[in-house]
Short mmCIF file of C-alpha atoms in Angstrom, two decimals:
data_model
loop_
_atom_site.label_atom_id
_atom_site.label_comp_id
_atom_site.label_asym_id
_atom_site.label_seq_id
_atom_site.Cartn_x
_atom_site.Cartn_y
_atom_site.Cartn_z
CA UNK F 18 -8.55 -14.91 -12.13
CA UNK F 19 -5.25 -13.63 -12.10
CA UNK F 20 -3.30 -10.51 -9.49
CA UNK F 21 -0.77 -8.47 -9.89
CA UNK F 22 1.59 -8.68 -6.63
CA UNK F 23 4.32 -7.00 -5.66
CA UNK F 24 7.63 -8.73 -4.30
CA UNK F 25 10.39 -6.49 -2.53
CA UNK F 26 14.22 -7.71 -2.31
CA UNK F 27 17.73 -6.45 -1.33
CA UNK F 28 20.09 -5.50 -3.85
CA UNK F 29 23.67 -5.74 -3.15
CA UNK F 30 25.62 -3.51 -6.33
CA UNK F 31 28.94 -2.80 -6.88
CA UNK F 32 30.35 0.75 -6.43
CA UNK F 33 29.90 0.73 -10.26
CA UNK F 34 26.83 -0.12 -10.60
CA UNK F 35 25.77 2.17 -7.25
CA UNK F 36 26.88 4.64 -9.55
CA UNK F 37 24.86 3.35 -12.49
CA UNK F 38 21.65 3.56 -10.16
CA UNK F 39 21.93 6.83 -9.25
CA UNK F 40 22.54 7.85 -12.86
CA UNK F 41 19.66 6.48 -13.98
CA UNK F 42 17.34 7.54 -10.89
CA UNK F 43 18.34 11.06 -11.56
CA UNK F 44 17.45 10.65 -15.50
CA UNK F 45 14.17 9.48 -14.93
CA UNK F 46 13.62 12.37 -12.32
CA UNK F 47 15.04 14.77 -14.86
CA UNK F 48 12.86 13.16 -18.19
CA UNK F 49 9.71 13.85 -15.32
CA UNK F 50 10.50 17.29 -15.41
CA UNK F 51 11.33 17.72 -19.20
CA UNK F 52 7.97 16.73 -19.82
CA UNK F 53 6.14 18.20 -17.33
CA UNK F 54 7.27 21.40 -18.70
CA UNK F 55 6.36 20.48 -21.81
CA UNK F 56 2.75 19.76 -20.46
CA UNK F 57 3.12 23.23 -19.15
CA UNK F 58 3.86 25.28 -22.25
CA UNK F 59 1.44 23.12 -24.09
CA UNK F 60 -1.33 24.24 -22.15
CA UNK F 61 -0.44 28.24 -21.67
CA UNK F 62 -0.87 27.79 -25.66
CA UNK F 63 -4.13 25.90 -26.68
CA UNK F 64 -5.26 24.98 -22.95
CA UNK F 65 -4.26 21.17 -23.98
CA UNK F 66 -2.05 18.47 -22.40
CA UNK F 67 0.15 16.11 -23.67
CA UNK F 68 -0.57 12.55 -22.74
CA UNK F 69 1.40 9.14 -23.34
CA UNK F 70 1.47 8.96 -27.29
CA UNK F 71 2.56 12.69 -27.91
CA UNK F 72 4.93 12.19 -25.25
CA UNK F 73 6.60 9.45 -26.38
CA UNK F 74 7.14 10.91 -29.67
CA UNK F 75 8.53 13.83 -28.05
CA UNK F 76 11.03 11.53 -26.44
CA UNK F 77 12.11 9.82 -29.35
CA UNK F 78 12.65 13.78 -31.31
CA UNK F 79 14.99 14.79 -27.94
CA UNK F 80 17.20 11.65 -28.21
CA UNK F 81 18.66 13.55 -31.54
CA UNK F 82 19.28 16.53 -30.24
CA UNK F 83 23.23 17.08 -28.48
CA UNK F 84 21.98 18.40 -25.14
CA UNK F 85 19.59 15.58 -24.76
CA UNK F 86 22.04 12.62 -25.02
CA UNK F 87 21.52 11.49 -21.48
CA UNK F 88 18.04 10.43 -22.63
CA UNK F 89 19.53 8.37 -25.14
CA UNK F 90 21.59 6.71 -22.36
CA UNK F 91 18.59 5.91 -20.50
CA UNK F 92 16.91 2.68 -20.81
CA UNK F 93 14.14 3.22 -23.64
CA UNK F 94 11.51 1.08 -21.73
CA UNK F 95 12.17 3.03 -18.46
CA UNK F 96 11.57 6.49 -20.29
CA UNK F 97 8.01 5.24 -21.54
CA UNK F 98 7.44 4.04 -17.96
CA UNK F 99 7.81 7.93 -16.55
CA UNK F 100 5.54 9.18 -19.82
CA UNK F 101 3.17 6.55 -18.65
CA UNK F 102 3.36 7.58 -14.92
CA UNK F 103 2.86 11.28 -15.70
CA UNK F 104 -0.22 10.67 -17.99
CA UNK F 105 -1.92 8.99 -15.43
CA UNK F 106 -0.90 11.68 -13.12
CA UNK F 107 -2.29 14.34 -15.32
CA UNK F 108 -5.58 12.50 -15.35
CA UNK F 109 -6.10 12.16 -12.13
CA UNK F 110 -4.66 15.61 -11.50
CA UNK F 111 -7.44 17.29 -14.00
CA UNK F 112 -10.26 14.70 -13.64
CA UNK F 113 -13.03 16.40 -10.93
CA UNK F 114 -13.33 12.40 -9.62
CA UNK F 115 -10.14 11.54 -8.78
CA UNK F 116 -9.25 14.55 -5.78
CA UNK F 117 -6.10 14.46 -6.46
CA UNK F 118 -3.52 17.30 -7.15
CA UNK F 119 -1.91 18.12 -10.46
CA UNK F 120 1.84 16.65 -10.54
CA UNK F 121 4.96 19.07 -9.29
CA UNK F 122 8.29 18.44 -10.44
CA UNK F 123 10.71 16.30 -8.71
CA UNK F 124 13.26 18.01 -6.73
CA UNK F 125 16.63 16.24 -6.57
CA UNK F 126 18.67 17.20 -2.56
CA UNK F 127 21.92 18.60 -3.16
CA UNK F 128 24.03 15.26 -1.81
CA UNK F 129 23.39 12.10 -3.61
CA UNK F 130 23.96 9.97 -0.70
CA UNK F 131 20.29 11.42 0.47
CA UNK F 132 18.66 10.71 -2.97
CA UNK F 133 15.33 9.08 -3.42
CA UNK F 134 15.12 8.54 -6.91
CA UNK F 135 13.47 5.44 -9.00
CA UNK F 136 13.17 4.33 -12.28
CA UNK F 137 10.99 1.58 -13.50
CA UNK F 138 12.44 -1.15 -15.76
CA UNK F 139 9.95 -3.67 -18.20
CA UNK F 140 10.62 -6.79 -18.74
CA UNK F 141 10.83 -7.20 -22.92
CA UNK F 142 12.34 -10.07 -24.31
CA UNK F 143 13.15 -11.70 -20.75
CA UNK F 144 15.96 -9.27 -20.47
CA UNK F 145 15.41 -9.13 -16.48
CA UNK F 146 15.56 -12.70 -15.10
CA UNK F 147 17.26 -13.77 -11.80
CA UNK F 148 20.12 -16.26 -12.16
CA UNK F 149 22.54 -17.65 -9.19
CA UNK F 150 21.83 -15.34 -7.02
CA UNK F 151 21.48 -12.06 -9.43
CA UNK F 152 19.04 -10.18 -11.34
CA UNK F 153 20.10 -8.66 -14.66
CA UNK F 154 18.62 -4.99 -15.01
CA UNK F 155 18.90 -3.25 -18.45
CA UNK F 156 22.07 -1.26 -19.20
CA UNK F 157 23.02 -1.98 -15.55
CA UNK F 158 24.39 -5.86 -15.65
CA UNK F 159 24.47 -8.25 -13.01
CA UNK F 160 23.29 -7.24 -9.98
CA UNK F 161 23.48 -9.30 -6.62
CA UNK F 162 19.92 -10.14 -5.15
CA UNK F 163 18.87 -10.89 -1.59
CA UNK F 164 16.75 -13.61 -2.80
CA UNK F 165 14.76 -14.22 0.54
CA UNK F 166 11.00 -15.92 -1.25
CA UNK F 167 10.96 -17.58 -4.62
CA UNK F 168 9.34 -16.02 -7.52
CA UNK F 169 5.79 -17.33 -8.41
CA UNK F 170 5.52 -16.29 -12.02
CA UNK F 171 7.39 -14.62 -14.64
CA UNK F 172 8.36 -10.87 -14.12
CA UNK F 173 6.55 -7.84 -15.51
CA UNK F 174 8.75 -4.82 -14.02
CA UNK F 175 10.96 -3.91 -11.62
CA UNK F 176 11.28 -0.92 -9.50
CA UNK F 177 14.48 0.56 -8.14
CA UNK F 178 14.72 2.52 -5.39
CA UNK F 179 17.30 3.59 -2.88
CA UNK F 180 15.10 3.77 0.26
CA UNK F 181 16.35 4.23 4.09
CA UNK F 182 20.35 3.70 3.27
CA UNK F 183 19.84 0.64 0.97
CA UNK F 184 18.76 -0.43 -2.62
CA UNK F 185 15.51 -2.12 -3.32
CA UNK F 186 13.97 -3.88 -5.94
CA UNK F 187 10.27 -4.01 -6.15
CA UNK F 188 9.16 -6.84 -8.59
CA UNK F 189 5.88 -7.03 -10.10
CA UNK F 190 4.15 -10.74 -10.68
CA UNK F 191 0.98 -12.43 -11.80
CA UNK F 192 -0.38 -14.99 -9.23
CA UNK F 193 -3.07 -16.99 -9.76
CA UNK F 194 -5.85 -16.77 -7.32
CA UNK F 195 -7.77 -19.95 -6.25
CA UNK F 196 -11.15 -20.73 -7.04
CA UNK F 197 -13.90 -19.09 -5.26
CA UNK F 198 -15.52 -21.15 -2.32
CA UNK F 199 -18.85 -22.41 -2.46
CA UNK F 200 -20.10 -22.39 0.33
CA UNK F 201 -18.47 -20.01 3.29
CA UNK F 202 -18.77 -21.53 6.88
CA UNK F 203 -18.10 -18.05 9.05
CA UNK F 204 -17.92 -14.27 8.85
CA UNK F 205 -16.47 -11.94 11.21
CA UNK F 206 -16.57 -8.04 11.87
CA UNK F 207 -13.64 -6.34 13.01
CA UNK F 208 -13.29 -2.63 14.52
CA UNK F 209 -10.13 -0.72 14.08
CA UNK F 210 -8.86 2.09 16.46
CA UNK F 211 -6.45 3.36 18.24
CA UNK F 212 -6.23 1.57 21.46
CA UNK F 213 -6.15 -2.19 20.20
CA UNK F 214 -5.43 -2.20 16.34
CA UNK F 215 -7.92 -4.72 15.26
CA UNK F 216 -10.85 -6.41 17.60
CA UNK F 217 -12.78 -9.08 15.93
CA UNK F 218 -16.49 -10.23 16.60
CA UNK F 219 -14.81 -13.83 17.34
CA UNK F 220 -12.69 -12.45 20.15
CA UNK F 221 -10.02 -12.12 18.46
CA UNK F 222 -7.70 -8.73 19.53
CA UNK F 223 -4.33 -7.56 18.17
CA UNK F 224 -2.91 -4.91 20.29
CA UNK F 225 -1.19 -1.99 19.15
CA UNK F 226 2.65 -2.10 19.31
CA UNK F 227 3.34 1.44 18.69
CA UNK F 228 6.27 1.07 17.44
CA UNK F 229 7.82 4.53 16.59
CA UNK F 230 6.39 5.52 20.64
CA UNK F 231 9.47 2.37 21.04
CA UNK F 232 11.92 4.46 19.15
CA UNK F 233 11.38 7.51 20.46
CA UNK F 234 13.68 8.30 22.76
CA UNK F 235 16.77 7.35 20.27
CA UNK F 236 15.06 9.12 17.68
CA UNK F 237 15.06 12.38 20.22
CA UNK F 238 18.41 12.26 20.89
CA UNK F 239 19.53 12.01 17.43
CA UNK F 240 17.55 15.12 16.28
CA UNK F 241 19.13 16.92 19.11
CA UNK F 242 22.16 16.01 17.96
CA UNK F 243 21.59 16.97 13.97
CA UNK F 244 20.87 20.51 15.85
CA UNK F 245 23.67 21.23 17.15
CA UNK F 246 25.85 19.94 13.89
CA UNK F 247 26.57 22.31 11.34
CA UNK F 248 24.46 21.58 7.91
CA UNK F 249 26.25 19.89 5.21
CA UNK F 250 29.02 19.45 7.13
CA UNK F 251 30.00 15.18 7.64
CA UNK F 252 28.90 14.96 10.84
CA UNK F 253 25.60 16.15 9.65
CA UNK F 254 25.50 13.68 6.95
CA UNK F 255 26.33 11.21 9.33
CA UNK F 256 23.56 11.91 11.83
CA UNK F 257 21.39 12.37 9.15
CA UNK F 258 21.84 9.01 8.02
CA UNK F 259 21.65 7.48 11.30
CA UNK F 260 18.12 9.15 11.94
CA UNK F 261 16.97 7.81 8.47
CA UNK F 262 18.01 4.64 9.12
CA UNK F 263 16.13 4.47 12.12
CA UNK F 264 12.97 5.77 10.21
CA UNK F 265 13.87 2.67 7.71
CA UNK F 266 13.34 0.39 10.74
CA UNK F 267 10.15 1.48 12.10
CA UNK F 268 8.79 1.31 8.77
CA UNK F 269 9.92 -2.12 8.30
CA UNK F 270 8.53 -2.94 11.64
CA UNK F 271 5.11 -1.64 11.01
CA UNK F 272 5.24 -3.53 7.21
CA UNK F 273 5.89 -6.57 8.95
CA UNK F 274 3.11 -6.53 11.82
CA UNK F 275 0.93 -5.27 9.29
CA UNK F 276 1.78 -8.16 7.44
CA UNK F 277 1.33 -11.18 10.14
CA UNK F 278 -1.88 -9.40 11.58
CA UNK F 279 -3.78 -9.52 7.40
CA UNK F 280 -2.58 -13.36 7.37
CA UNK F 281 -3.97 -13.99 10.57
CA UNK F 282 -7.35 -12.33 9.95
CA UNK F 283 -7.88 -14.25 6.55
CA UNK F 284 -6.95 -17.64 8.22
CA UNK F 285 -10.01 -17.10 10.70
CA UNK F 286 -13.07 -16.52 8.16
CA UNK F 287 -14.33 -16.87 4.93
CA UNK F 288 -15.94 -13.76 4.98
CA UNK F 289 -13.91 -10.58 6.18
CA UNK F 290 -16.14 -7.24 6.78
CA UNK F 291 -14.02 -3.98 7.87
CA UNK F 292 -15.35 -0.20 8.80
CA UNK F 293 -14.84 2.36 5.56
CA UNK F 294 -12.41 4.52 7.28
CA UNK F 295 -10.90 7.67 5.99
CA UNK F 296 -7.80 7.80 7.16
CA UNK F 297 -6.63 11.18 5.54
CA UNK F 298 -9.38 12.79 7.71
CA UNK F 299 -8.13 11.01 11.07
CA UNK F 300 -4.51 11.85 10.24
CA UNK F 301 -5.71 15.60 10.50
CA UNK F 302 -7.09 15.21 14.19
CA UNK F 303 -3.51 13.07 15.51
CA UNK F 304 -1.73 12.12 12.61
CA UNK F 305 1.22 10.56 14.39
CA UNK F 306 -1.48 8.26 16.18
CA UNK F 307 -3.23 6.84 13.00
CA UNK F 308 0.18 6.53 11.08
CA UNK F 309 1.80 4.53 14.09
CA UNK F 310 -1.47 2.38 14.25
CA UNK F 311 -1.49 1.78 10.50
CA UNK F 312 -5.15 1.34 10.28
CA UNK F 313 -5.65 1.73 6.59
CA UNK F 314 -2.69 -0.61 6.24
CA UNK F 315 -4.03 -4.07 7.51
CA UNK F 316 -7.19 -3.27 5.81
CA UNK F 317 -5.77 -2.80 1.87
CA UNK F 318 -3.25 -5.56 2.92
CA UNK F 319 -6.33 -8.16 4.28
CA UNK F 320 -7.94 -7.08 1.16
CA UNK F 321 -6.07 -9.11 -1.32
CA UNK F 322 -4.67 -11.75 0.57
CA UNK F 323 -8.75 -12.84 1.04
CA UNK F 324 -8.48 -12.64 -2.56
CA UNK F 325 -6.19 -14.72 -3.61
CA UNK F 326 -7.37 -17.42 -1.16
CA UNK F 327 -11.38 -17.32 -3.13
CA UNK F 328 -13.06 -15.97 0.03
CA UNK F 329 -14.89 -11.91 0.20
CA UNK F 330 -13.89 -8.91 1.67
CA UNK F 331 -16.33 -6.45 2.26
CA UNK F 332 -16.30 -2.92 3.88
CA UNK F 333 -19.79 -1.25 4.95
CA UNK F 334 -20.34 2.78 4.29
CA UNK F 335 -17.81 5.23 5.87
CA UNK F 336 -20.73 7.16 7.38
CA UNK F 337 -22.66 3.78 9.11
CA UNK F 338 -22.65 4.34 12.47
CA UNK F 339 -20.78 1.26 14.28
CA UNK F 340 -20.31 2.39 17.61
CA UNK F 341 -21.93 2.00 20.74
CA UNK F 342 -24.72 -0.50 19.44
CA UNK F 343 -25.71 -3.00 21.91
CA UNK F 344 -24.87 -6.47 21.09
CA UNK F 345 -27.67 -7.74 22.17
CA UNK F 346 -30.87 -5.99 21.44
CA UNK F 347 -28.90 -2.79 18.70
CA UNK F 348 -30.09 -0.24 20.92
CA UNK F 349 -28.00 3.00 19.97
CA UNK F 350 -25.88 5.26 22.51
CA UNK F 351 -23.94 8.12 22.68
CA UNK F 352 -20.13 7.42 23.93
CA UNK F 353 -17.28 9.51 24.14
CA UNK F 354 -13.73 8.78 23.67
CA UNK F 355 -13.19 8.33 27.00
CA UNK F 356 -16.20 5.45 27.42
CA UNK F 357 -14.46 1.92 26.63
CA UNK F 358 -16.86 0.17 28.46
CA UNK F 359 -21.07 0.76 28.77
CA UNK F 360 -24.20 -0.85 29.69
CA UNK F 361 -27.39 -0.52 27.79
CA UNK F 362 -29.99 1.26 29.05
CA UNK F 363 -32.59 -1.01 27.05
CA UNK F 364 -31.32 -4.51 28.55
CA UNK F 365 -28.67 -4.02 31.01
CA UNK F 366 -26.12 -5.83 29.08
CA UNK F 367 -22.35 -5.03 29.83
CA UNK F 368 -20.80 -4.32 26.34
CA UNK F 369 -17.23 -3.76 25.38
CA UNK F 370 -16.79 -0.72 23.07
CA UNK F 371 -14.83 -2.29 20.71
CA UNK F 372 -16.14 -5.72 20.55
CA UNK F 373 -19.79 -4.48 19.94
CA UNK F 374 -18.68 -2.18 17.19
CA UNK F 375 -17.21 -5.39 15.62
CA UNK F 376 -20.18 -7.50 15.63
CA UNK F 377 -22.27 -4.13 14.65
CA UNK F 378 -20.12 -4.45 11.84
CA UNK F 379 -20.47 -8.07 11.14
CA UNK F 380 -23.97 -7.42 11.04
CA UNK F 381 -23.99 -4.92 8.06
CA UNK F 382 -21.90 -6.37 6.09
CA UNK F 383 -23.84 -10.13 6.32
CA UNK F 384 -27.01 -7.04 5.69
CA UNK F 385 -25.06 -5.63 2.36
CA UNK F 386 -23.94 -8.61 1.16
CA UNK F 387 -27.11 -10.47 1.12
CA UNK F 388 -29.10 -7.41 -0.17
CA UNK F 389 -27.00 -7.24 -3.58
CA UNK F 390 -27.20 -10.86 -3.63
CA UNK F 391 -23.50 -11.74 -3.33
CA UNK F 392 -24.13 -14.23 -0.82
CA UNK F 393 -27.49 -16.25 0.16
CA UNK F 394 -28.61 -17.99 3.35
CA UNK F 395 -27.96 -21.88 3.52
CA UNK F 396 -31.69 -23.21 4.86
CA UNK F 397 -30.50 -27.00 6.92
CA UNK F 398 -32.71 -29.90 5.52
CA UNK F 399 -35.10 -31.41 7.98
CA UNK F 400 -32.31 -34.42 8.09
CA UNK F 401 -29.21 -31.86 8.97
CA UNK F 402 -27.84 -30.22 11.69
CA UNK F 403 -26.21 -27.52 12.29
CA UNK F 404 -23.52 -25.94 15.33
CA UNK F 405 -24.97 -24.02 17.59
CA UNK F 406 -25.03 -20.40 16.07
CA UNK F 407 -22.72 -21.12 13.60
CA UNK F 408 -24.17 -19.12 9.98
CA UNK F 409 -23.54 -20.71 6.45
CA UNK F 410 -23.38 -19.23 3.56
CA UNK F 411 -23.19 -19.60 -0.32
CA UNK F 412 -22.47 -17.45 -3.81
CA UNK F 413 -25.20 -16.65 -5.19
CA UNK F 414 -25.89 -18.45 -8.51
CA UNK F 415 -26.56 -15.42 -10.80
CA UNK F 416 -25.47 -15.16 -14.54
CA UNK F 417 -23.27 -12.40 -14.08
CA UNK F 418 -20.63 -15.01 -12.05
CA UNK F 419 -19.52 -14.61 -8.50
CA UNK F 420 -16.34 -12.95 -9.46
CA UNK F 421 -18.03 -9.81 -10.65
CA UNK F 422 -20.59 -9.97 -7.54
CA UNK F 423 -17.81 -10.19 -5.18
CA UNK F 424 -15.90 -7.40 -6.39
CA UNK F 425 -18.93 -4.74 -7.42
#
């Protein structure tokens, strides 16, 4: 079974082709538009929308016409990539099962050198391969590449995007995952919230670093001093960057932890069960809490790296109530935010919050997974032995495969 990844590098461009970015980042912002209006007046007509084929063929009739000679500039392949992003957009926008809102157009700032533009390039022909050090990029050229990983496959497309004061390419691969495991030796639970980031039901606890609370007090001082600069002016621009920059870092900070805490989880277990959260929800109560504690983060990112490595990743119901079950004997209490410790009523056992919420949810996923037959008990001969508590585990030999169980 094969999974699309994507792989994020530094580009390095010459003022020419810096200039050739932002060209082609504001065409496919302004072909978004063009077509979204289009969309638009299609519907006040008939009540209809135009999806990917009519607007393609719309694209190819504007590439005649005078005023429309930027399009023709453009890089063909890019131009079908923003029909293809706005039909799925309009789907999801109209579709009653997708809760998601119907596109807006793309406003451009007034300065370049604050842009966020993109534009998607496809890989046809092997016209985008890296050599010595640079990756060619249609109609662009050469451009230098921070190189930092090797590639693991061929490309399929490339994203550019001038994020947080520097270009970025975003490259798009097929890796091949390995085979699924037999037999899985261990499963573990783990609880997400704010105070610790992730506690696992095999002690394992990753505490929050909280890393835009670090930046803070730099970031205050910089906004105070945007304040009293006049807008537009250079030492505006200036500031602005500066504060941008330091938004760049945070975000490359949290990426990174993010990143080491997913590979550490997946090295522990075989079987990886998280709580459904819904983040959206919890960004409404403190949103600068849940964004600095990436919670949804580690889970999406723990979520494919199990993947690739043939193990299962499982999350039980949003609404299953996790918290402040006993360990021991799953007798249910009522805690409040405040309560990081208790001891049950029923046994007297000293519980930690956190850690019993994690084996809680160990407990319902090994529950779920068993019930729709994913995974099935492993019963010791009378000649074996076993560790201690330690639980096996196999894939259940069904005809529909184990791929399909483990991912229904």
């Amino acid at each position: 079974m094969k999974k699309t990844l994507r792989y994020n590098y530094r580009l390095k461009p010459t003022p020419e082709q810096e200039a050739k970015l932002i060209e082609f980042g504001s065409y496919s912002r302004g072909l978004w538009n063009l077509l979204l209006s289009e969309n638009q007046r299609q519907h006040e007509q008939d009540g209809t929308f135009l999806f990917y084929k009519d607007m393609a063929s719309r694209i190819k009739q504007v590439k005649n016409l005078p005023e429309f000679a930027w399009v023709k500039a453009f890089d063909s392949a890019a131009a079908q990539q923003v029909a293809r992003d706005l039909d799925t957009a309009l789907r999801n926008g109209t579709s009653k099962g997708a809760h998601q809102k119907f596109p807006k157009f793309k406003v451009s700032y007034k300065i370049k050198k604050l842009h966020n533009d993109s534009f998607r390039a496809v890989n046809n022909s092997n016209c985008i391969r890296i050599e010595n050090g640079t990756i060619s990029l249609p109609k662009i050229g050469w451009v230098d590449i921070v190189l930092h990983r090797r590639l693991v496959s061929n490309i399929k497309t490339v994203t550019v995007q001038f994020r947080h004061g520097k270009w970025e390419c975003s490259i798009t691969q097929e890796v091949e995952c390995k085979e699924a495991k037999k037999v899985l030796s261990s499963i573990v639970g783990y609880d997400i919230n704010s105070k610790q980031t992730v506690v696992g039901s095999n002690g394992l606890t990753v505490s929050n670093p909280k890393f835009l609370k670090q930046s803070k007090e730099k970031l205050n001082t910089l906004q105070r001093q945007l304040a009293r600069r006049k807008k537009g002016s250079a030492r505006w621009n200036k500031t602005k960057n500066r504060i941008n920059t330091l938004h760049g870092k945070v975000s490359r900070q949290r990426l990174d932890f993010a990143h080491k805490t997913a590979r550490q989880i997946t090295n522990a277990s075989d079987i990886v069960v998280f709580e459904g959260l819904n983040v959206k929800a919890m960004q409404k109560f403190n949103g600068q809490m849940v964004a600095d504690n990436i919670m949804g983060l580690i889970s999406d990112l723990t979520k494919y790296k199990v993947e690739l490595e043939g193990k299962i990743h499982h999350e039980i119901g949003r609404f299953e109530r996790s918290t402040g079950i006993c360990c021991e004997c799953n007798h249910r209490h009522k805690l409040t935010l405040k309560d990081r410790t208790f001891t049950c009523v029923n046994c007297g056992t000293h519980n930690d919050r956190d850690y019993s919420a994690s084996i809680s949810i160990r407990n319902s996923g090994e529950r779920d997974l068993m019930a729709n037959g994913t995974i099935v008990r492993v019963k010791p001969m009378p000649q074996q032995k076993l560790l201690g508590k330690t639980k096996v585990f196999e894939l259940s030999k069904l005809s529909t495969g184990s791929e399909e169980k483990s991912a229904a």
